Structures are given as structure tokens and as C-alpha cells.
Amino acid sequence: MKVTVEFFGLARRLAGVKEVSLETADGSNLRDILSHLREKFSSLSPSVIAADVPELVPPYMLSIDGRTVPQDLGFQPREGDRILVLSSMVGG
Amino acid sequence: MSSHAGRSLHVDLSASKRAGREIQPETMRQYLGGAGLATRLLVDALPPRADALGPDNVLAFAGSAFSGTPVPAGTKFALATKSPLTGFLGDCISSSFWALALRTAGYDALVITGRAPRPTYLFVDDDVVEFRDASRLLGAGCFETEERIREELQDSAVRVASIGPAGEKMARFACIGNDRGRQLGRTGPGAVMGAKNLKAIALRGSRDVRVADLDGLLAASLDLIRKAQGTATEKYRVLGTVSNVLTLNRLGILPTRNFRQATFPAAEKVSGEYMHEHHTEKAVACAGCPIACEQVAKVSAGAHAGTRVSLDYESLYALGPCCGIDDFPSILKAAALCDHYGLDTMSTGVTVAWAMECAERGILTPAETDGIALAFGDPEGLLALIPRIARREGIGDLLAEGTRRAAAKLGRGSEHFAMAIKGLEMPGYDPRGLKTFALGLAVGTRGGCHNRSPAYEPDMKGKVDRFVAEPGRGRLAKEQEEFAAVLDSLMLCKFLRGCFSDFFAEAAHLYALATGLDLDAPALREAGERICNLKRAFDVREGAARADDTLPDRMLEEPLPDGVGAGTRLTRGELALMLDDYYAARGWTAEGIPTPETLARLGLGDLAASLEGP
């Protein structure tokens, strides 16, 4: 399954790229994708992805194409989904 | 012992008199300080329906229980007044050393009434209050005013809050500047000072700040400081709020060209990332803050070389994408001009965007705009208008009235795209794509404000579908407002909120350690509800009704034009549904009036009579 991950804010700065395409096993969930990202971009830990487990560090979240924010990392994206790594920031 | 001084200073400018008054501990338990205390003082001192630019209006400043203590990000102060822009509550918050000086001078609050007979600045030096001649300061910008007052008083440690030319001319969205770059920015408090012939307030304090439990407070503060320097606040420190641009653009909620679009094609050029690569000089902190969110940017070359200004997202959105402008040096210059003249950057940008749309539609002709060409994307028009607005010259006199009044005066259909809520120009998020936030904006007591209503949180975090309006959003908006009200009254920076595991319990504990007042989490929550109802009661007393809890026509009649949510509508029916839901959650009538029962439950029973209809 191929998905594209887009980075915003500090996540982009740390990853060093705006986006990346990932090839993952069919049936992968968001936790699997975080594992891939942690492996590919070690710089995302510990600020965005926890260093020891594939979990996001608050206040970061994953959005599916900017429309929905799955509340459970067990969510399975679909082929071609664009997954945004961003934080809820408003102001100032 | 308590970190509260237990005193307020009351200054009558008309009579050149001052008086100290005691503030009872119970008052602090009820209103906490900051925004809560300032609003209560305003409600008590302001005659109903007073002219916001008349001598009866009140400037009620209130400080923080944490100023001068080890608690981080708590050196802040609030102001409550009647806004000349909205006619309702004008409540503002600023930070840094002026807040500290208010406390060390020995006061929790400063209440100013009347009108000085001649241009004046106040100098409060502990118990001594001087009414000093400000005639030689007239016309000076905010930064220059601070410097010259310090020179005159021969003390660089004096802290100054001042108005620039915009406040002197009573531009309705004039701000008050303090500590060289902080502002009481929104709703026009600078105009209120200008109407009072009050150019500045200088403070110097020598008193110690004592706390109830120093060892306990030190330990709790050190823990909070460590967290405040960690991952929860890293994004503010490293990039600042300017990094919102690309996120909001991708989410299809970046207001562009006066909210005609929700995505900006040139977003990369006005992004926080671009600013960091080309303009950011350093990150700066307020007094007593370990986060350091303030991003200072400079222009090194070109027509605006030498410009140096701190820039946050809201200023960037209003002076950039909202005006269709993608030239970063020009945006920085515009922000610097606003700071100098003492203008709210957000209201300035959104009002100019309105004028740009008027020009585009032929509603405003070049002859009516002093020959200034106004067009979306052209920074020269924006930069030419800012001084005119500040000085109320030519077309600037109309624009200085704010978008709502300017559109009402001009007519010609321009009212449809006047992007103000209760008269306050909108913040940088398209509410058609954040429907809980849309409700929060509509019911905001100072007008449309992201700061007083963090109702965007459930939308952006996916707790609810941000494109849907449904029952239940009222409770969410209520909870977010009360959370903000507590932060604003305890005077803790909102950027600290991610550092708490259980905010109300931990904040109540901090407050008790500092003040000795035994508030627990439920009492703190109730204080938040009380303060929100107090603010609403003030607005209702000043004439607010359900009809004012609304959004601009464009938001309710046009769908999102582009981006992820293209085609989404926010209808009047949806807003009405959410309003009913919110009023019910609040214990208000169907017209949005706090009931006597709700007021009594919250200890605000004294206000019930003033809310009764004619």
C-alpha cells in the first residue's frame, strides 16, 4: 500500500522534507506508519514521535487528507491516502 | 501572606485625584485576578450605556497572582473597558514587565476614570501618583514614547504602556503598547486612552512580592518550567505561531483576499518556514517566561531594509493572505508601522482587505481613496493606508472606524463582506471549516476572537467533524470559553496549557501556593463559568442580544470556495441550532440572556436587575 506523508511546522523542519511516499504492507495502520517514519526520520524523535514507541508526542496528530483526525492509531488508511503530520496550533 | 497585594489604585483624571482601595480575598476567590477582576471592576464602575469615548468610560487594569513569583509565563496583565469598536466588552491581555511593575508598585489593579484636562501621562511610583504633562509627547509612536518617558524620569527601569498617534486620534482599533513590542491589541483600548487625553501610564515599583508557601511554589514552578521548556512548547520556541500558515492552508481554512478564498496560492512565500529562512533574527521571551515564543524578524535588504518587528500568525494572516499580499518584507513593514502608530494589526489588515474588495468592485473609486491604488496583492496600498488610518486622514478617517462602521457608512453593498463579528475584525481561520469554532466566534463577548474561545480545539483535533454543525457543540464551546477565562484570569499564558496533565487541579494548586486562597479544581471551574457569565452580563447590559451572536453574511451565505472543504456551507439554520444548544448549556434564555437563577447560582445576582428588558 502506498501512502504519502506530508509534514507541517516543526515536523517538517525536523524531517527536512515537505513530504515522503511510503510503501507499507497492506492493512497497515497509523501506528505502523509512525514506525516507518521513526525509522526513516530519526530526527522526528523525541519531539514528534516518541523515541521508544510508535506514538505521537502531544500536541502532534495525524490527519487524513486534512479532513479527519482518527482518534485511534489502529486506523487503517487506504491506498493513496495523504497523511498529514501536524499540530493544532492557533494564535498568536 | 499572599501574592495578591489586596489593593487597587483608582485614578480620576478629571479631578487629578487618586485613591487606594482594598480588594477583599473573597473577591479574588470569585474572580481570580486578571481578566475576571478587571471585568468585575469595569462592571462596578461603568455607568450603563456610557459613551465608550466619553469621560465615564473606565480603564480597568488587573494583574496576575503570579507576577513576581517563580511561576513561569504568568507575568501578564488584563484590561477591561467598553470598546469603542464594538460597543461591548473590550477585554485585552498583554505581558511582560509592565505587569510586574504594577504588582511591585503595590497594586492588583489600576482603575482609571474621567478625562484629563490636558495631554497627560500618569507616573505611578509606589504610593505616589503624578499627573505629568504629555504635550511634548503628542504624535510620538509607542516605542518613542516609552523611551522619552524613561529619559524624562531618568530611570530606564520605568515601565510604560502608551498610545501612538492612532490612539490620540481615537482610531477605533487603536491599541496600547507596552514593553516595546507587546500590546493590549484588540477592541480599541488605545482610542479610550486617547479620548481620556491619557498618553501613557508609567510604573515603577519597589515592593516585594510574598507568597503563601514559597517552598511549595518553588518546587511546583520548577516542575512547570521544565515542562515549559520541553516538547509541549517546542513548536512555539523554534518556529513560532507563524508556522500556522501552511497548516491552515492545507486544511483549507486560511482566509485569503477578505475571506473570498480559503487557500492562498503563495502560502509558501508567507509561511513561517520562509520567515525563518529569510528574516528571523531571534526568539524573545516575555518577563518570567521560559517558552520564548516571540519571533523577531528583520529585513536586511530592499525598500524596507532596517525593519525589525516581532510577528505572530494573526498579524501575518491579516496583513498578508487576507490582503492577498505575498511579499514578506512588506508584511513586516506593515506590522512595524502598526506597532509604531499603535494600531491593532488584525483589524488593520482586515479593514484594508475590505477596502481592497470595495475598490475591486468599484464601490470605492480612486478619487475616494486619495488616489491610492487599492488592489489585492499590492502591498503599496496597504502601506500607504496605515499612516492615514492612524491619523484619520482622507480615506483613513473612514477606515479608522473599523470595518462594520465603515461599511455601514459607505453602503453600496459593502456590508456583505465586512468581516467583523460584533464589530471586531475576524481572526485568521475560516469558520466554515471549523463549525464548533464558528459558534465560539459568534457568541464571543468581545467579538470574534480565537483567544477567548478556543472552540477550534475539538474541531482541529478531530474530536468532532469540523464540517458539521450539530447538538453538543454548545457544551464544547462553553467548556473552551471557561478554560480560556480561567487562564486569562489566573494570567497564565495559553501556550502553557500543554504542560498540564490536569489543568484545573494543578492550576488551583499553584494559585493556592501563591495566594493562600484554598481554591480547588471545581471552584476554579466555577470561577471560569462565573467570569464568562459576568462578561455576557456586561454585554447584555450594554445592549447585546441574540441578533449580535452571528457571523458576517459572507460566512453564512457563501460556501467554502476552495481547499479540502470546498463546497461546505455554514447556514443560518446551522448557526441557530448551535446557538440554541449553547444558550441551553449556559443556562440562559433562548435570547441569550443569563437567567436570574444562573446569575444567583454564580454569585452574580446583583447583575440580574440590569439585564431586565425595558
XYZ file of C-alpha atoms in Angstrom:
706
model
C 0.000 0.000 0.000
C 1.365 3.403 -0.913
C 0.601 6.496 1.111
C 2.093 9.970 1.150
C 3.009 11.653 4.407
C 3.071 15.455 4.498
C 4.912 17.304 7.252
C 3.996 20.673 8.744
C 5.563 23.031 11.205
C 8.261 21.648 13.438
C 7.725 18.161 11.994
C 8.721 19.469 8.559
C 11.748 21.193 9.945
C 12.900 18.081 11.726
C 12.163 15.720 8.849
C 13.906 18.048 6.419
C 11.342 17.346 3.692
C 7.838 18.537 2.891
C 6.514 15.073 2.159
C 7.520 11.493 1.603
C 5.966 8.489 -0.106
C 5.824 5.301 1.904
C 5.295 1.772 0.694
C 3.725 -0.239 3.508
C 2.178 -3.652 3.876
C -1.497 -3.984 3.064
C -3.589 -3.462 6.145
C -1.045 -1.172 7.775
C -2.418 1.166 10.355
C -1.290 4.574 11.525
C 0.899 3.047 14.209
C 2.746 1.100 11.509
C 3.203 4.273 9.541
C 4.649 6.009 12.567
C 7.088 3.132 12.919
C 8.158 3.626 9.327
C 8.577 7.349 9.866
C 10.570 6.886 13.031
C 12.900 4.567 11.193
C 13.253 6.806 8.174
C 13.496 10.089 10.070
C 15.155 9.524 13.408
C 15.174 13.308 13.825
C 11.429 13.209 14.454
C 12.109 11.670 17.845
C 11.628 12.634 20.576
C 9.813 15.852 19.605
C 7.137 14.479 17.269
C 7.246 10.686 17.559
C 8.127 9.091 20.870
C 11.591 7.613 20.963
C 10.591 4.240 22.336
C 7.131 3.513 20.946
C 5.342 4.463 17.737
C 3.180 7.087 19.362
C 2.816 10.751 18.639
C 4.060 13.248 21.180
C 1.364 15.765 22.127
C 0.363 18.120 20.542
C 1.001 16.317 17.254
C -1.687 14.463 15.390
C -2.283 12.722 12.089
C -4.901 13.983 9.678
C -6.192 12.035 6.690
C -6.012 14.471 3.821
C -6.861 17.367 6.106
C -10.423 16.149 6.580
C -10.415 13.782 9.529
C -8.201 13.083 12.523
C -8.504 9.443 13.550
C -8.514 9.195 17.324
C -7.067 5.688 17.303
C -3.695 4.827 15.808
C -5.221 1.485 14.827
C -6.975 3.302 11.997
C -6.114 1.847 8.616
C -5.568 4.357 5.839
C -6.372 3.471 2.272
C -4.169 3.229 -0.769
C -3.275 6.690 -1.936
C -4.243 8.490 1.251
C -2.297 11.589 2.162
C -1.455 11.636 5.843
C -0.609 14.970 7.441
C 1.682 15.224 10.456
C 0.714 18.455 12.163
C -0.150 20.058 15.436
C -3.185 22.008 16.470
C -1.811 25.486 16.832
C -3.753 28.679 16.788
C -2.843 32.237 17.517
C -0.990 34.315 18.455
C 0.718 36.005 53.197
C -0.452 36.195 49.600
C 0.981 37.123 46.246
C -2.036 39.368 45.856
C -1.410 42.908 47.054
C -5.007 43.241 48.191
C -5.164 46.776 46.821
C -6.365 48.664 43.791
C -5.425 52.171 42.749
C -8.211 54.386 41.471
C -7.306 57.453 39.466
C -9.764 60.163 38.466
C -8.212 62.045 35.555
C -10.841 64.778 35.581
C -10.101 65.759 39.166
C -6.440 64.726 39.152
C -7.134 62.600 42.221
C -6.085 59.167 43.327
C -7.297 56.773 45.967
C -6.301 53.337 47.143
C -8.933 50.707 47.907
C -8.815 47.333 49.469
C -9.617 44.219 47.463
C -11.068 41.527 49.652
C -9.712 37.983 49.414
C -13.212 36.768 48.630
C -13.225 38.957 45.522
C -10.057 37.251 44.381
C -11.555 33.842 45.083
C -14.504 34.752 42.901
C -12.664 36.448 40.038
C -9.053 35.225 40.433
C -7.365 38.360 39.077
C -6.534 39.386 35.517
C -9.491 39.339 33.129
C -12.002 38.286 35.774
C -11.069 41.012 38.235
C -10.735 43.667 35.525
C -14.207 42.866 34.182
C -15.765 42.980 37.637
C -14.146 46.356 38.341
C -15.427 47.628 34.993
C -18.952 46.403 35.626
C -18.976 48.076 39.028
C -17.555 51.416 37.885
C -19.045 51.987 34.428
C -22.471 53.613 34.153
C -24.651 51.514 31.823
C -24.679 52.584 28.167
C -21.877 55.091 28.716
C -20.146 56.508 25.657
C -17.012 54.448 25.060
C -15.151 57.612 24.063
C -16.635 59.703 26.847
C -15.190 60.525 30.266
C -17.400 57.996 32.012
C -15.710 55.045 30.348
C -13.387 53.118 32.604
C -9.980 51.587 32.022
C -9.682 48.716 34.497
C -6.253 47.096 34.501
C -5.696 43.986 36.626
C -2.600 41.925 37.135
C -1.643 38.403 37.895
C -1.377 36.439 41.101
C 1.864 35.095 39.670
C 3.719 38.280 38.693
C 6.911 38.462 40.684
C 6.711 34.783 41.694
C 8.617 31.798 40.304
C 5.564 30.624 38.343
C 6.525 30.729 34.654
C 4.613 32.528 31.899
C 2.420 34.318 34.423
C 3.690 37.898 34.242
C 0.687 39.293 32.468
C -1.994 41.907 32.887
C -5.504 42.398 31.624
C -7.571 45.418 30.693
C -11.338 45.716 30.622
C -13.115 48.709 29.145
C -16.092 49.480 26.958
C -14.871 49.067 23.411
C -15.312 51.989 21.009
C -15.113 49.486 18.156
C -17.795 47.049 19.267
C -19.771 48.908 21.931
C -19.387 45.816 24.084
C -16.686 44.403 26.323
C -13.214 45.423 25.313
C -11.003 42.987 27.119
C -7.343 42.621 26.315
C -4.311 40.874 27.701
C -0.664 41.787 27.481
C 2.509 40.562 29.074
C 5.876 41.347 30.470
C 7.438 43.963 32.686
C 4.559 46.420 32.954
C 2.621 43.647 34.688
C 5.468 43.136 37.120
C 5.768 46.842 37.802
C 2.043 47.101 38.582
C 2.442 44.436 41.241
C 5.689 45.709 42.730
C 4.180 49.177 42.919
C 1.762 47.516 45.310
C -1.413 47.003 43.313
C -3.520 44.189 41.933
C -5.462 46.629 39.816
C -5.463 50.155 38.422
C -8.799 51.767 37.593
C -8.843 54.983 35.582
C -11.873 57.181 35.085
C -12.592 60.678 33.815
C -10.741 62.721 31.266
C -7.592 64.717 31.867
C -7.959 68.444 31.166
C -4.755 68.441 29.121
C -2.485 65.814 27.488
C -1.251 63.773 30.402
C 0.734 60.738 31.319
C 0.464 59.069 34.686
C 3.533 58.141 36.654
C 2.773 55.671 39.443
C 5.725 55.284 41.755
C 4.562 53.021 44.576
C 2.135 55.220 46.536
C 2.974 58.394 44.638
C 0.887 59.249 41.574
C 1.901 62.123 39.334
C -0.170 63.644 36.549
C 2.561 64.733 34.163
C 2.453 66.893 31.093
C 2.393 64.821 27.897
C 2.021 67.655 25.408
C 5.578 67.201 24.135
C 4.883 63.510 23.536
C 1.934 64.042 21.237
C 2.498 62.492 17.842
C 5.192 60.139 19.124
C 4.897 56.457 18.313
C 4.603 53.871 21.060
C 8.288 52.918 21.159
C 9.459 56.526 21.082
C 7.021 57.426 23.857
C 8.443 54.715 26.112
C 11.999 55.905 25.557
C 11.273 59.565 26.079
C 9.353 58.971 29.284
C 12.237 56.931 30.676
C 14.611 59.715 29.715
C 12.430 62.326 31.345
C 12.121 60.272 34.526
C 15.811 59.418 34.319
C 15.150 55.772 35.028
C 15.489 53.040 32.437
C 13.662 50.636 34.755
C 10.366 52.506 34.498
C 7.807 50.515 32.565
C 5.492 52.257 30.160
C 2.197 51.485 28.458
C 1.362 54.081 25.839
C -0.640 55.019 22.817
C 0.668 56.216 19.483
C -0.870 58.677 17.048
C -3.726 56.248 16.326
C -4.904 56.367 19.920
C -4.538 60.129 20.044
C -6.804 60.372 17.011
C -9.173 57.814 18.531
C -8.958 55.392 15.660
C -11.448 52.794 16.865
C -8.975 49.912 16.707
C -6.044 51.759 18.256
C -4.062 49.623 20.669
C -1.970 50.258 23.769
C 1.687 49.249 23.504
C 3.959 48.229 26.363
C 7.490 46.973 26.839
C 8.498 47.705 23.287
C 6.537 45.218 21.284
C 3.738 43.905 23.468
C 0.213 45.198 23.008
C -3.207 45.357 24.505
C -4.135 44.888 20.925
C -7.779 44.416 20.174
C -11.088 46.258 20.514
C -9.612 49.757 20.530
C -8.393 50.451 24.086
C -5.909 52.935 22.650
C -8.802 55.087 21.496
C -10.233 55.057 25.018
C -6.929 56.325 26.376
C -6.821 58.931 23.642
C -10.329 60.072 24.491
C -9.176 60.490 28.085
C -6.240 62.650 26.995
C -4.032 59.978 28.526
C -0.885 59.363 26.501
C 0.815 56.837 28.730
C 0.969 55.122 32.109
C 4.435 54.786 33.581
C 5.020 52.470 36.529
C 7.800 51.955 38.991
C 7.555 49.632 41.972
C 9.817 48.771 44.834
C 7.725 46.385 46.892
C 8.439 42.754 47.448
C 6.035 40.063 46.344
C 5.365 37.488 49.017
C 3.685 34.140 48.593
C 1.844 31.829 50.915
C 4.104 28.770 50.522
C 7.443 29.613 48.954
C 8.986 26.154 49.135
C 5.902 24.546 47.643
C 5.592 27.179 44.954
C 9.267 26.893 44.019
C 9.010 23.141 43.616
C 5.831 23.328 41.561
C 7.233 26.158 39.453
C 10.476 24.353 38.690
C 8.498 21.355 37.510
C 6.376 23.564 35.286
C 9.421 25.387 33.950
C 10.993 22.094 32.924
C 7.836 21.110 31.083
C 7.554 24.564 29.544
C 10.975 24.104 28.012
C 10.116 20.694 26.609
C 8.244 19.220 23.683
C 4.869 20.728 24.588
C 6.113 24.210 23.721
C 8.938 23.465 21.330
C 6.973 24.489 18.254
C 6.434 27.981 19.668
C 10.076 28.400 20.564
C 11.559 27.071 17.349
C 9.136 28.346 14.731
C 6.536 30.474 16.484
C 2.893 30.749 15.573
C 3.787 31.928 12.057
C 4.116 28.263 11.154
C 0.307 28.128 11.205
C 0.150 29.442 7.639
C 0.956 26.254 5.769
C -1.049 24.085 8.160
C -4.177 26.197 7.838
C -3.690 26.492 4.093
C -3.550 22.735 3.779
C -6.648 22.381 5.937
C -8.431 24.788 3.613
C -9.172 27.419 6.267
C -6.598 30.164 5.582
C -8.607 33.354 4.987
C -7.439 34.847 1.719
C -8.479 38.021 -0.050
C -11.005 39.105 2.539
C -12.264 35.574 3.081
C -13.128 35.116 -0.592
C -10.790 32.130 -0.690
C -9.677 29.674 1.955
C -6.335 28.805 0.411
C -3.555 31.112 -0.683
C -1.557 30.031 -3.735
C 1.505 31.898 -2.459
C 1.291 30.428 1.046
C 4.875 29.134 0.918
C 6.137 32.687 0.387
C 4.389 33.954 3.507
C 4.965 30.910 5.649
C 6.714 30.689 8.968
C 9.253 28.475 7.298
C 10.023 31.195 4.755
C 10.296 33.757 7.509
C 12.799 31.595 9.338
C 14.899 31.091 6.294
C 14.968 34.735 5.226
C 14.056 37.025 8.103
C 14.007 35.567 11.600
C 16.649 37.064 13.835
C 15.872 35.590 17.236
C 13.239 34.309 19.636
C 12.418 36.513 22.592
C 10.605 35.828 25.835
C 8.311 37.920 27.958
C 9.387 38.614 31.518
C 9.340 35.431 33.549
C 8.677 33.135 30.610
C 10.788 30.132 29.600
C 8.915 29.474 26.351
C 10.198 32.394 24.249
C 7.566 32.309 21.521
C 8.120 35.813 20.190
C 9.838 35.621 16.816
C 11.696 38.784 15.907
C 12.220 39.259 12.194
C 14.213 41.811 10.244
C 14.508 42.994 6.680
C 18.114 43.240 5.573
C 17.779 44.499 2.034
C 15.449 46.269 -0.302
C 12.984 49.066 0.161
C 12.181 48.077 3.735
C 15.712 47.356 4.901
C 16.123 48.049 8.576
C 12.629 46.980 9.549
C 12.658 44.890 12.686
C 9.446 43.584 14.250
C 8.113 40.594 16.114
C 5.499 38.750 14.123
C 2.843 36.278 15.091
C 0.372 34.385 12.949
C -2.605 36.705 13.308
C -0.671 39.744 12.145
C 0.818 37.703 9.304
C -2.580 36.445 8.122
C -4.261 39.865 8.300
C -1.512 41.830 6.577
C -0.600 39.003 4.199
C -3.064 36.481 2.760
C -6.154 38.402 3.863
C -4.936 41.267 1.673
C -3.620 38.863 -0.953
C -0.097 40.073 -0.232
C 2.798 37.654 -0.650
C 5.762 39.972 -0.164
C 7.222 39.179 3.237
C 9.278 42.362 3.667
C 6.142 44.396 3.036
C 4.200 42.383 5.598
C 6.931 43.005 8.156
C 6.942 46.699 7.327
C 3.181 46.869 7.721
C 3.377 45.180 11.122
C 6.109 47.564 12.214
C 4.044 50.548 11.124
C 1.082 49.279 13.125
C 3.271 48.861 16.206
C 4.666 52.368 15.784
C 1.342 54.085 15.240
C -0.416 51.943 17.812
C -2.905 50.053 15.649
C -4.294 46.546 16.008
C -2.623 44.626 13.181
C -5.571 42.297 12.747
C -8.210 44.977 12.456
C -5.900 46.994 10.221
C -5.336 44.158 7.785
C -8.940 43.008 7.633
C -10.234 46.579 7.250
C -7.773 47.260 4.414
C -8.808 43.965 2.803
C -12.387 45.197 2.899
C -11.281 48.419 1.228
C -9.397 46.417 -1.402
C -12.516 44.481 -2.221
C -14.524 47.700 -2.364
C -12.012 49.104 -4.831
C -12.063 45.947 -6.918
C -15.855 46.072 -7.119
C -15.833 49.765 -7.992
C -17.567 50.573 -4.722
C -14.658 52.801 -3.753
C -13.183 54.900 -6.538
C -9.587 56.150 -6.713
C -10.880 59.650 -6.022
C -12.347 58.358 -2.772
C -9.127 56.617 -1.769
C -6.948 59.722 -2.041
C -5.585 58.465 -5.330
C -4.139 55.385 -3.645
C -4.482 52.337 -5.837
C -6.000 49.546 -3.809
C -5.855 46.006 -5.064
C -5.472 42.613 -3.512
C -1.838 41.629 -3.627
C -0.487 45.163 -3.842
C 1.410 45.996 -0.656
C 1.867 49.652 -1.564
C -1.777 50.380 -0.940
C -1.676 48.725 2.476
C 1.494 50.583 3.470
C 0.070 53.906 2.287
C -3.162 53.437 4.210
C -1.710 52.597 7.621
C -0.470 56.126 8.464
C -3.695 57.583 7.067
C -5.774 55.334 9.288
C -3.663 56.256 12.298
C -4.023 59.973 11.623
C -7.608 59.753 10.343
C -6.569 61.486 7.136
C -8.626 61.256 3.951
C -9.914 57.722 3.383
C -8.151 56.817 6.631
C -10.859 58.602 8.568
C -13.473 56.181 7.213
C -11.270 53.127 7.680
C -10.339 54.151 11.231
C -13.963 53.493 12.132
C -13.434 49.775 11.627
C -14.972 47.517 9.037
C -18.511 47.438 10.403
C -18.976 51.184 10.783
C -17.117 51.925 7.557
C -19.376 49.541 5.645
C -22.470 50.980 7.303
C -21.387 54.473 6.256
C -20.352 53.538 2.745
C -23.182 51.123 1.997
C -23.247 50.174 -1.696
C -23.422 46.507 -0.732
C -20.107 46.588 1.105
C -21.803 45.359 4.265
C -21.946 41.854 2.794
C -18.197 41.454 3.007
C -17.397 43.408 6.160
C -15.592 40.634 8.011
C -16.293 41.596 11.606
C -18.196 39.914 14.409
C -19.872 42.315 16.821
C -17.654 44.875 15.103
C -14.352 43.126 15.851
C -12.474 42.077 12.737
C -12.118 38.320 12.364
C -9.118 36.183 13.272
C -7.303 34.049 10.742
C -9.443 30.910 10.470
C -12.333 30.288 8.144
C -15.183 29.192 10.416
C -16.997 27.398 7.604
C -14.370 24.701 8.069
C -14.389 24.798 11.884
C -18.011 24.736 12.925
C -17.604 24.481 16.704
C -15.272 27.444 16.425
C -17.875 29.233 14.315
C -20.191 29.055 17.310
C -17.447 30.262 19.638
C -16.758 33.219 17.384
C -20.399 34.165 17.111
C -21.027 34.216 20.863
C -17.721 35.822 21.850
C -18.246 38.687 24.255
C -15.534 40.869 22.778
C -16.451 39.903 19.248
C -14.981 37.207 17.055
C -11.912 36.027 18.870
C -9.846 32.848 18.789
C -8.201 33.808 22.065
C -11.346 33.986 24.176
C -12.870 30.943 22.538
C -10.523 28.048 21.855
C -13.502 26.179 20.443
C -11.269 25.350 17.468
C -9.646 22.661 19.627
C -12.304 19.960 19.264
C -12.584 20.809 15.550
C -8.902 20.681 14.728
C -8.142 17.703 16.924
C -10.841 15.662 15.257
C -12.908 15.208 18.421
C -15.843 16.227 16.230
C -16.366 16.599 12.477
C -15.287 20.150 11.815
C -17.502 20.393 8.752
C -20.682 19.502 10.632
C -22.919 21.576 12.914
C -24.851 19.504 15.447
C -26.174 19.473 19.015
C -23.482 19.125 21.607
C -21.289 21.849 20.196
C -22.739 24.292 22.704
C -21.297 22.405 25.625
C -17.924 22.178 23.900
C -17.843 25.896 23.205
C -18.866 26.627 26.799
C -16.074 24.449 28.192
C -13.442 26.037 25.982
C -14.553 29.555 26.881
C -14.361 28.776 30.583
C -10.941 27.209 30.210
C -9.743 30.370 28.468
C -11.392 32.589 31.075
C -9.562 30.804 33.875
C -6.235 31.063 32.056
C -6.883 34.752 31.392
C -7.833 35.446 34.995
C -5.051 33.454 36.603
C -2.988 35.139 33.910
C -1.176 32.052 32.709
C -0.092 32.094 29.095
C -2.224 29.884 26.870
C 0.927 28.380 25.387
C 1.477 26.764 28.769
C -1.690 24.695 28.559
C 0.002 21.636 27.068
C 2.237 21.420 30.138
C -0.566 20.394 32.491
C -1.896 16.863 32.903
C -4.927 18.044 34.870
C -5.099 21.763 34.333
C -7.769 22.751 36.860
C -6.288 20.698 39.698
C -2.732 21.801 39.040
C -3.601 25.438 38.434
C -5.713 25.568 41.592
C -2.760 24.167 43.497
C -0.398 26.791 42.066
C -2.869 29.519 42.916
C -3.213 28.253 46.494
C 0.562 28.073 46.935
C 0.918 31.660 45.736
C -2.089 33.303 47.318
C -3.047 31.119 50.248
C -6.611 31.001 48.861
C -7.862 27.431 49.095
C -9.419 27.028 45.689
C -9.885 23.509 44.385
C -10.497 22.338 40.821
C -14.320 22.514 40.995
C -14.141 26.015 42.457
C -11.746 27.036 39.706
C -14.085 25.659 37.057
C -16.960 27.536 38.635
C -14.893 30.722 38.618
C -14.483 30.259 34.879
C -18.223 29.918 34.448
C -18.778 32.943 36.664
C -16.380 35.102 34.672
C -17.956 34.097 31.362
C -21.395 34.983 32.692
C -20.063 38.275 34.048
C -18.751 39.151 30.597
C -22.036 38.198 28.979
C -23.993 40.192 31.539
C -21.882 43.241 30.716
C -22.571 42.860 27.002
C -26.310 42.396 27.559
C -26.385 45.436 29.805
C -24.731 47.386 27.002
C -27.357 46.215 24.531
C -26.168 42.874 23.166
C -28.844 40.447 22.029
C -29.136 37.173 20.157
C -29.019 39.058 16.870
C -25.435 40.063 17.696
C -24.345 36.434 18.087
C -23.819 35.952 14.413
C -21.221 35.828 11.660
C -20.646 38.027 8.606
C -23.001 37.487 5.674
C -20.205 36.024 3.572
C -19.714 33.230 6.098
C -23.406 32.364 6.163
C -24.280 32.800 2.509
C -21.265 31.618 0.552
C -19.756 28.108 0.607
C -16.099 27.437 1.192
C -14.760 28.172 -2.277
C -11.675 26.013 -2.371
C -9.429 23.689 -0.443
C -10.191 20.494 1.375
C -13.659 21.613 2.398
C -14.698 23.186 -0.890
C -18.464 23.415 -1.131
C -19.080 23.281 2.612
C -21.690 25.737 3.782
C -22.338 27.153 7.219
C -26.000 28.082 7.112
C -28.049 30.413 9.277
C -30.068 27.380 10.287
C -26.938 25.595 11.480
C -25.818 28.615 13.461
C -29.264 28.934 15.016
C -29.182 25.281 16.040
C -25.781 25.718 17.689
C -26.836 28.965 19.373
C -29.869 27.280 20.928
C -27.607 24.452 22.070
C -25.085 26.888 23.574
C -27.648 29.034 25.364
C -29.188 25.907 26.889
C -25.777 24.654 28.003
C -25.154 28.034 29.597
C -28.458 28.242 31.452
C -29.528 31.312 29.504
C -32.804 32.214 27.871
C -33.485 31.448 24.233
C -32.465 35.056 23.577
C -29.056 34.544 25.132
C -29.750 36.385 28.402
C -28.295 34.889 31.600
C -31.251 33.939 33.778
C -31.603 35.263 37.345
C -31.223 31.680 38.559
C -27.929 31.190 36.737
C -26.625 34.527 37.920
C -27.628 33.812 41.518
C -26.002 30.379 41.442
C -22.751 32.002 40.380
C -22.874 34.828 42.897
C -23.789 37.395 40.253
C -27.313 38.018 41.475
C -26.577 41.735 41.775
C -26.498 41.954 37.982
C -29.913 40.438 37.317
C -31.829 43.705 37.541
C -29.594 45.379 34.974
C -30.378 42.672 32.425
C -34.131 43.049 32.577
C -35.614 44.342 29.371
C -37.328 47.703 29.005
